[in-house]
Short mmCIF file of C-alpha atoms in Angstrom, two decimals:
data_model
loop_
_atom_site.label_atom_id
_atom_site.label_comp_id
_atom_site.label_asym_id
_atom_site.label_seq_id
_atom_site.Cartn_x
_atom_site.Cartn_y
_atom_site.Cartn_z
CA UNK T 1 -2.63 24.11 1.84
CA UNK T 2 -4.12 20.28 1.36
CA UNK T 3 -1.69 19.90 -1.47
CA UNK T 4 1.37 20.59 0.80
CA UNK T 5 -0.33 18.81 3.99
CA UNK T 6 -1.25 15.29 1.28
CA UNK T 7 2.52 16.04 -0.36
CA UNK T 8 4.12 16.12 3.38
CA UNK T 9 1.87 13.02 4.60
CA UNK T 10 3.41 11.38 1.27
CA UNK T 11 7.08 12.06 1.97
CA UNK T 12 6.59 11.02 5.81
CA UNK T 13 4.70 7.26 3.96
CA UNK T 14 7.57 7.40 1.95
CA UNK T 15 10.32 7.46 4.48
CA UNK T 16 8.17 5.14 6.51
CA UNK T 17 8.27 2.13 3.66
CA UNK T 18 12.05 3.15 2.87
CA UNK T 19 13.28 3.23 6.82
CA UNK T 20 11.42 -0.18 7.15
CA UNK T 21 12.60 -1.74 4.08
CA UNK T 22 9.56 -2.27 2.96
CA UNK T 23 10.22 -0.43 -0.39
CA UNK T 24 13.46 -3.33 -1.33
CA UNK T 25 10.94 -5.84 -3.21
CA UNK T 26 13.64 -8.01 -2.53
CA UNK T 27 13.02 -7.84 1.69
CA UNK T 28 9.21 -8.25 0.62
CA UNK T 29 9.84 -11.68 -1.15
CA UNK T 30 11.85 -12.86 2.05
CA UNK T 31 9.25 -11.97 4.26
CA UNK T 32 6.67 -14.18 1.72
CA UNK T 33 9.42 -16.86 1.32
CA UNK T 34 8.61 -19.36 4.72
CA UNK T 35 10.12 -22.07 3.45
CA UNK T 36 13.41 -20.78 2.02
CA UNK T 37 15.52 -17.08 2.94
CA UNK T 38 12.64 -16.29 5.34
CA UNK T 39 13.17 -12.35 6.50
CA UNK T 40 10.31 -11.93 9.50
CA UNK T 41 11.15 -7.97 9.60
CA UNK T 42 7.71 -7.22 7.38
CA UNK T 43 6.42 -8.36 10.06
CA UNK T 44 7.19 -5.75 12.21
CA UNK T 45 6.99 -2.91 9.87
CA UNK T 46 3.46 -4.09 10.35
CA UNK T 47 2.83 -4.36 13.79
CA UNK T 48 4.16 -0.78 14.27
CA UNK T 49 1.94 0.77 11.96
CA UNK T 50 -1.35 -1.05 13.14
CA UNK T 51 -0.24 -0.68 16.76
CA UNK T 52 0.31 3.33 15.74
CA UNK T 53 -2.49 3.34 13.54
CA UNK T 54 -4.60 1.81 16.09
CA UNK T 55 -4.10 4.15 19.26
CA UNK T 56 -4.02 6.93 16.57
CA UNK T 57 -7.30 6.49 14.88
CA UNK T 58 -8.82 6.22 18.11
CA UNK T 59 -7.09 10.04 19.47
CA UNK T 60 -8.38 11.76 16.06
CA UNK T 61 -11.84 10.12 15.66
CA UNK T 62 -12.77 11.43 19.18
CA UNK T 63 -13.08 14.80 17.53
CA UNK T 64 -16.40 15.75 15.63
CA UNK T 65 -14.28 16.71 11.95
CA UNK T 66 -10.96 16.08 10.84
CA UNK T 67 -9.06 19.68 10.58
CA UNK T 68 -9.04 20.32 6.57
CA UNK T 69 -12.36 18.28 5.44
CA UNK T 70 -16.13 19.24 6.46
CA UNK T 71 -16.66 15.32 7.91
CA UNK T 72 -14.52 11.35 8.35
CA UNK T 73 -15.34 9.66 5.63
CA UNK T 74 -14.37 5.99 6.83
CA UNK T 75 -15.25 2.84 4.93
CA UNK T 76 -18.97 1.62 5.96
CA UNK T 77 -19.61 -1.70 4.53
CA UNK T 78 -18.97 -5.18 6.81
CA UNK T 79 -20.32 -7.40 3.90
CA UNK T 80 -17.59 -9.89 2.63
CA UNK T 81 -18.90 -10.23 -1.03
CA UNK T 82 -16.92 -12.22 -4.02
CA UNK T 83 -14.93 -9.42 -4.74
CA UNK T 84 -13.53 -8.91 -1.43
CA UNK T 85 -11.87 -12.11 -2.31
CA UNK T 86 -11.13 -12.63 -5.86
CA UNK T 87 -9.28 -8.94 -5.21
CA UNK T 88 -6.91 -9.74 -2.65
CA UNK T 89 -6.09 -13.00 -4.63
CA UNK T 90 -5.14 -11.63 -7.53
CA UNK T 91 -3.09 -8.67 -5.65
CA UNK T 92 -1.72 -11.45 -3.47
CA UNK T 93 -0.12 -13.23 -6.43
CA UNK T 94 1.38 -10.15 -8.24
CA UNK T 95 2.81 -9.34 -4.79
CA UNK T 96 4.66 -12.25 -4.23
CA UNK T 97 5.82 -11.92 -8.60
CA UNK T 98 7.29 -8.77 -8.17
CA UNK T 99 7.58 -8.22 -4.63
CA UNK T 100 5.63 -4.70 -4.87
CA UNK T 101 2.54 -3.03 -3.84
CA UNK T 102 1.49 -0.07 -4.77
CA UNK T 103 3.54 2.01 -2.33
CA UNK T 104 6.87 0.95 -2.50
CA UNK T 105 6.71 0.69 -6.19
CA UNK T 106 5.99 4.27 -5.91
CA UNK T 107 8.98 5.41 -3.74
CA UNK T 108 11.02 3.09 -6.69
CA UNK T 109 10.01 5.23 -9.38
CA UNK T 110 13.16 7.16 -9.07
CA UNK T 111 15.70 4.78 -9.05
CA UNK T 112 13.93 3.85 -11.94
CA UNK T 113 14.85 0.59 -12.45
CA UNK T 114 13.63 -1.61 -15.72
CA UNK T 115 11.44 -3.88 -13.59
CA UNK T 116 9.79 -0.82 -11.98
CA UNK T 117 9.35 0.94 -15.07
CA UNK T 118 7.34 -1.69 -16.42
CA UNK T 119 5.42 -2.67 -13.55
CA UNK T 120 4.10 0.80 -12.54
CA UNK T 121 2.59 1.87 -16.00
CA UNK T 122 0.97 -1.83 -15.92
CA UNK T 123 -0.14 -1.48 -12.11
CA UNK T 124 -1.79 1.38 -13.52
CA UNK T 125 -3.42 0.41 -16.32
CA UNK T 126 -4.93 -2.89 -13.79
CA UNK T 127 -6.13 0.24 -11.42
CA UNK T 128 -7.87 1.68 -14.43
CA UNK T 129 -9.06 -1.33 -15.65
CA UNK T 130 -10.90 -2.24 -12.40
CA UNK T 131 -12.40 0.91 -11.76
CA UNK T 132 -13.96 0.72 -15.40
CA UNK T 133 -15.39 -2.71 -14.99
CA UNK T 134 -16.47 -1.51 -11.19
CA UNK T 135 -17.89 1.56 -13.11
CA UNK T 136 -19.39 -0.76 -15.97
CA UNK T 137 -21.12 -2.84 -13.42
CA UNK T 138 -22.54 -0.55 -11.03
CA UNK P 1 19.08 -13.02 1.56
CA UNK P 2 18.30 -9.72 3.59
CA UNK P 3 19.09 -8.99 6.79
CA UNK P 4 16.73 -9.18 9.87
CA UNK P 5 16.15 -5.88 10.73
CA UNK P 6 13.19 -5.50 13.37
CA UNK P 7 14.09 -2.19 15.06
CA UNK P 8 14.26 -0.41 11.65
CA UNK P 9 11.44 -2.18 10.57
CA UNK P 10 9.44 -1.41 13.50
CA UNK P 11 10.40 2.74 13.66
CA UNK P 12 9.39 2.72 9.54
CA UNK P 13 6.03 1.37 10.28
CA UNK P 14 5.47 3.65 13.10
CA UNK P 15 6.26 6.49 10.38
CA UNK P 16 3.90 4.56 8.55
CA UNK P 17 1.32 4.57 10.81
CA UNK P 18 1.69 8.44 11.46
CA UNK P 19 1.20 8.87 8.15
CA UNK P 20 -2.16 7.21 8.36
CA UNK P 21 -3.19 9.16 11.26
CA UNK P 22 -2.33 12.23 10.39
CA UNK P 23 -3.98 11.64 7.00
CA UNK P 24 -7.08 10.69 9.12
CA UNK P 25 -7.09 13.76 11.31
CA UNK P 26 -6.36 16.24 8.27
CA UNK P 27 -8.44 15.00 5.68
CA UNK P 28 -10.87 12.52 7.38
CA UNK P 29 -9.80 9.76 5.26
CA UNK P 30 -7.98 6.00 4.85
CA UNK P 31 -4.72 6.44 3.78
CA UNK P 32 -4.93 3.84 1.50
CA UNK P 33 -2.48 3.75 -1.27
CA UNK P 34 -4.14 1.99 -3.89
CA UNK P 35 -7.21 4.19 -3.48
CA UNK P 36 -5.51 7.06 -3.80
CA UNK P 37 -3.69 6.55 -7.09
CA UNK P 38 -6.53 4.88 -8.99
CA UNK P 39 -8.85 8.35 -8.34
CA UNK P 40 -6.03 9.94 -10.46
CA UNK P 41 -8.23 8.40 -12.89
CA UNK P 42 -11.63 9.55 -14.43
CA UNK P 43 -14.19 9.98 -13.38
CA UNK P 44 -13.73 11.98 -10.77
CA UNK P 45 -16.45 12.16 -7.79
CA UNK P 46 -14.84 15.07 -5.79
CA UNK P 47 -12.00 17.40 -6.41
CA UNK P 48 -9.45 16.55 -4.15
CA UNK P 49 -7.21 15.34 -6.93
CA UNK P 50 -4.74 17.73 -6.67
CA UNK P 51 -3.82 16.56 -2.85
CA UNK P 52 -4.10 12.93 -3.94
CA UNK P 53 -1.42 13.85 -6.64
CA UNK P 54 0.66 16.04 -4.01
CA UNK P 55 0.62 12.89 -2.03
CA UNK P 56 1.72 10.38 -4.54
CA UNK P 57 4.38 12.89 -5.58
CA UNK P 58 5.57 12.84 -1.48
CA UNK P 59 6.05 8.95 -2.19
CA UNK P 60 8.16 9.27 -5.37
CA UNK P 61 10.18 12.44 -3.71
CA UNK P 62 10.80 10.24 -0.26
CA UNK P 63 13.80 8.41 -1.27
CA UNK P 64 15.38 11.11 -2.77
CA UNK P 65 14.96 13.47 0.08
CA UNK P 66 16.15 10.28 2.10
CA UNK P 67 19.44 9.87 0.09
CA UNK P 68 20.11 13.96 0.54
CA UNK P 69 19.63 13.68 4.04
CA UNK P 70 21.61 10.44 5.41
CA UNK P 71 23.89 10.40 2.41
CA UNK P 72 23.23 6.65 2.26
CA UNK P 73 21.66 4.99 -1.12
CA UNK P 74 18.20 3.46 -1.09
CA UNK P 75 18.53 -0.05 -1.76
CA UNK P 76 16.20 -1.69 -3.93
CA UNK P 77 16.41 -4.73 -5.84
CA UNK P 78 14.10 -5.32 -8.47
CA UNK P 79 13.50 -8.34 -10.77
CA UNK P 80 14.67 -7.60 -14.09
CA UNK P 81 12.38 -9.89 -15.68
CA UNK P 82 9.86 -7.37 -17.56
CA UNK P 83 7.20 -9.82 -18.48
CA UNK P 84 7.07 -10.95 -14.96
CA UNK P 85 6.99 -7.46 -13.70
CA UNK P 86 4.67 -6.39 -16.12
CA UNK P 87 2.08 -9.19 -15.11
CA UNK P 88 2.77 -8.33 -11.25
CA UNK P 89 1.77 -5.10 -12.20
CA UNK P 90 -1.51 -5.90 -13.54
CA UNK P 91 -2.31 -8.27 -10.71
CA UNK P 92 -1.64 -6.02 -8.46
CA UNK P 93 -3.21 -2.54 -9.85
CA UNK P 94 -6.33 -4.65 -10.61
CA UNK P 95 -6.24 -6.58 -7.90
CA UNK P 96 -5.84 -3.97 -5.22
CA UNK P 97 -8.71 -1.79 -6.35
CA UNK P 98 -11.15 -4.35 -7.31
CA UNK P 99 -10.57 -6.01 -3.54
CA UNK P 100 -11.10 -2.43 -1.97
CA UNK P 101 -7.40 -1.75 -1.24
CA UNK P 102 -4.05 -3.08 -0.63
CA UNK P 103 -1.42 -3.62 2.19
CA UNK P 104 -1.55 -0.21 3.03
CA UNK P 105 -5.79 0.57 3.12
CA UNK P 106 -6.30 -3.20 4.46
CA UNK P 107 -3.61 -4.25 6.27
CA UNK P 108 -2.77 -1.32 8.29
CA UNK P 109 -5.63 1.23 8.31
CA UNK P 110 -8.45 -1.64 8.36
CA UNK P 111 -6.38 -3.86 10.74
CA UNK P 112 -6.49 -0.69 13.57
CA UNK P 113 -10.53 0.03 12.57
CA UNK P 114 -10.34 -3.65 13.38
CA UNK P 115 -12.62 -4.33 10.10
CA UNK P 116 -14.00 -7.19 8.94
CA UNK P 117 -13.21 -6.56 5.48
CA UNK P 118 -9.69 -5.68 5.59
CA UNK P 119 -9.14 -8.35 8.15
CA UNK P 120 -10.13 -11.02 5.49
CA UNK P 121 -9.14 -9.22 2.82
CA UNK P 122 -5.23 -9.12 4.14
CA UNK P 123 -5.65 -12.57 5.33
CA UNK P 124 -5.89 -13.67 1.65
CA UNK P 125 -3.78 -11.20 0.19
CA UNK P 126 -1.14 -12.38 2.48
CA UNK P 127 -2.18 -16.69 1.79
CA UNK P 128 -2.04 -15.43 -2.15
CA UNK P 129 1.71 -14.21 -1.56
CA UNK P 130 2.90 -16.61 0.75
CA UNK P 131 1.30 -19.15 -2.26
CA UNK P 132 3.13 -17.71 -5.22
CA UNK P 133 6.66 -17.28 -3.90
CA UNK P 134 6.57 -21.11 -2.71
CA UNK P 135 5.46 -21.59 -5.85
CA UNK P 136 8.08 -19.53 -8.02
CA UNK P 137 10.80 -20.49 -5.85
CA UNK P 138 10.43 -24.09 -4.66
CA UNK P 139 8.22 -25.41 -7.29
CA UNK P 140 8.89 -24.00 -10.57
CA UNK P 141 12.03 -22.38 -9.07
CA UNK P 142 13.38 -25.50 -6.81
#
């Protein structure tokens, strides 16, 4: 049942990033390009999802447990720490390289294009590689 | 260039969004991309990777159920520059999961729990790309 409820909530993500345009890398390095071919509609891909996300959240964490998991597990910590920065950075700077995060370069596994076929085995190996060191240093 | 499209933009980040809050009130968790595909990795510190693979599996299928459906192709254009791709792809695995998440944990779940963390952490993953495309386009580029 959770794999076909987490496969379904990946298909409806999917469409979500495709409908938007968020999965063209190309519309992604418009919307980062100010000074040049600027392309603002990232920026309302967005403000729907927060504005959704936002009145959502707030519907489903009135209940006591979510429907398929014994308790919310929601992120804790309010600390902004070195890593909270040097992270973002360096995911900041492949963005604007290749123009993907790790969604859309997902949902462009299967028009599998060179450039995504060598950026999602590396994106990959840079997950694995950080939850080692993370690992290594805890 | 790409066309302006807010109103398309703005119904695929509600779907977005749904996604997220749906994933919150069925498994009590962040829809956050990056998270889920790096716990496809060892070691593991609960067992839902079979959903986490179900749902990464959802992203790949979504364009191609997308193309059956409307008949129209799924544009994407993708720099065919492999060594560039190849270092965007390490920057941004490593990078996502060593800040915590990406555009999708941060910038739209943490933006609605209006946290701290994802509120400075998309603020400089934002500056970062903002930085490197002036860069590669009208610096190295121009």
């Amino acid at each position: 049942m959770s794999i076909l409820v987490n496969l379904g909530l990946g298909v409806l993500f999917g469409l979500g990033l495709i409908v938007s345009g968020m999965s063209n890398p190309a519309k992604v390095l418009n919307f980062l390009d100010l000074a040049g071919t600027f392309d603002p509609s990232l920026a309302f891909v967005m403000g729907g999802a927060v504005v959704v996300a936002f009145i959502g959240f707030r519907l489903v964490l009135r209940r006591d447990t979510p429907l398929m998991a014994p308790r919310f597990q929601l992120p804790t910590r309010s600390d902004i720490d070195a890593r909270l920065i040097v992270g973002p950075a360096l995911f900041g700077i492949g963005w604007g390289l290749g123009g993907f995060c790790p969604g859309p370069a997902f949902t462009a596994l299967g028009l599998a294009a060179p450039g995504t076929l060598a950026f999602i085995p590396a994106m990959l190996a840079g997950m694995w590689a950080a939850r080692a060191l993370a690992e290594r240093r805890a | 260039m790409t066309d302006f499209t807010p109103f398309a933009s703005l119904i695929g980040g509600a779907l977005i969004g749904l996604s997220a809050v749906l994933m919150m009130l069925a498994e009590g968790r962040i829809a956050g991309i990056s998270g889920i595909a790096s716990r496809l990795f060892p070691p593991y510190g609960d067992r839902l990777f079979p959903g986490r693979l179900a749902f990464i599996a959802g992203l790949v299928g979504a364009p191609l159920l997308y193309a059956a459906v409307t008949g129209a192709s799924v544009v994407q254009t993708v720099s065919s520059n492999l060594v560039l791709m190849v270092v965007a792809g390490l920057l941004v695995g490593f990078g996502s999961v060593w800040g915590s998440g990406c555009t999708s944990g941060h910038g739209v779940c943490g933006l609605a729990r209006l946290s701290r963390r994802s509120f400075a952490a998309t603020g400089v993953f934002m500056a970062a790309g903002f930085a490197t495309v002036y860069v590669v386009r009208h610096v190295i580029g121009g």
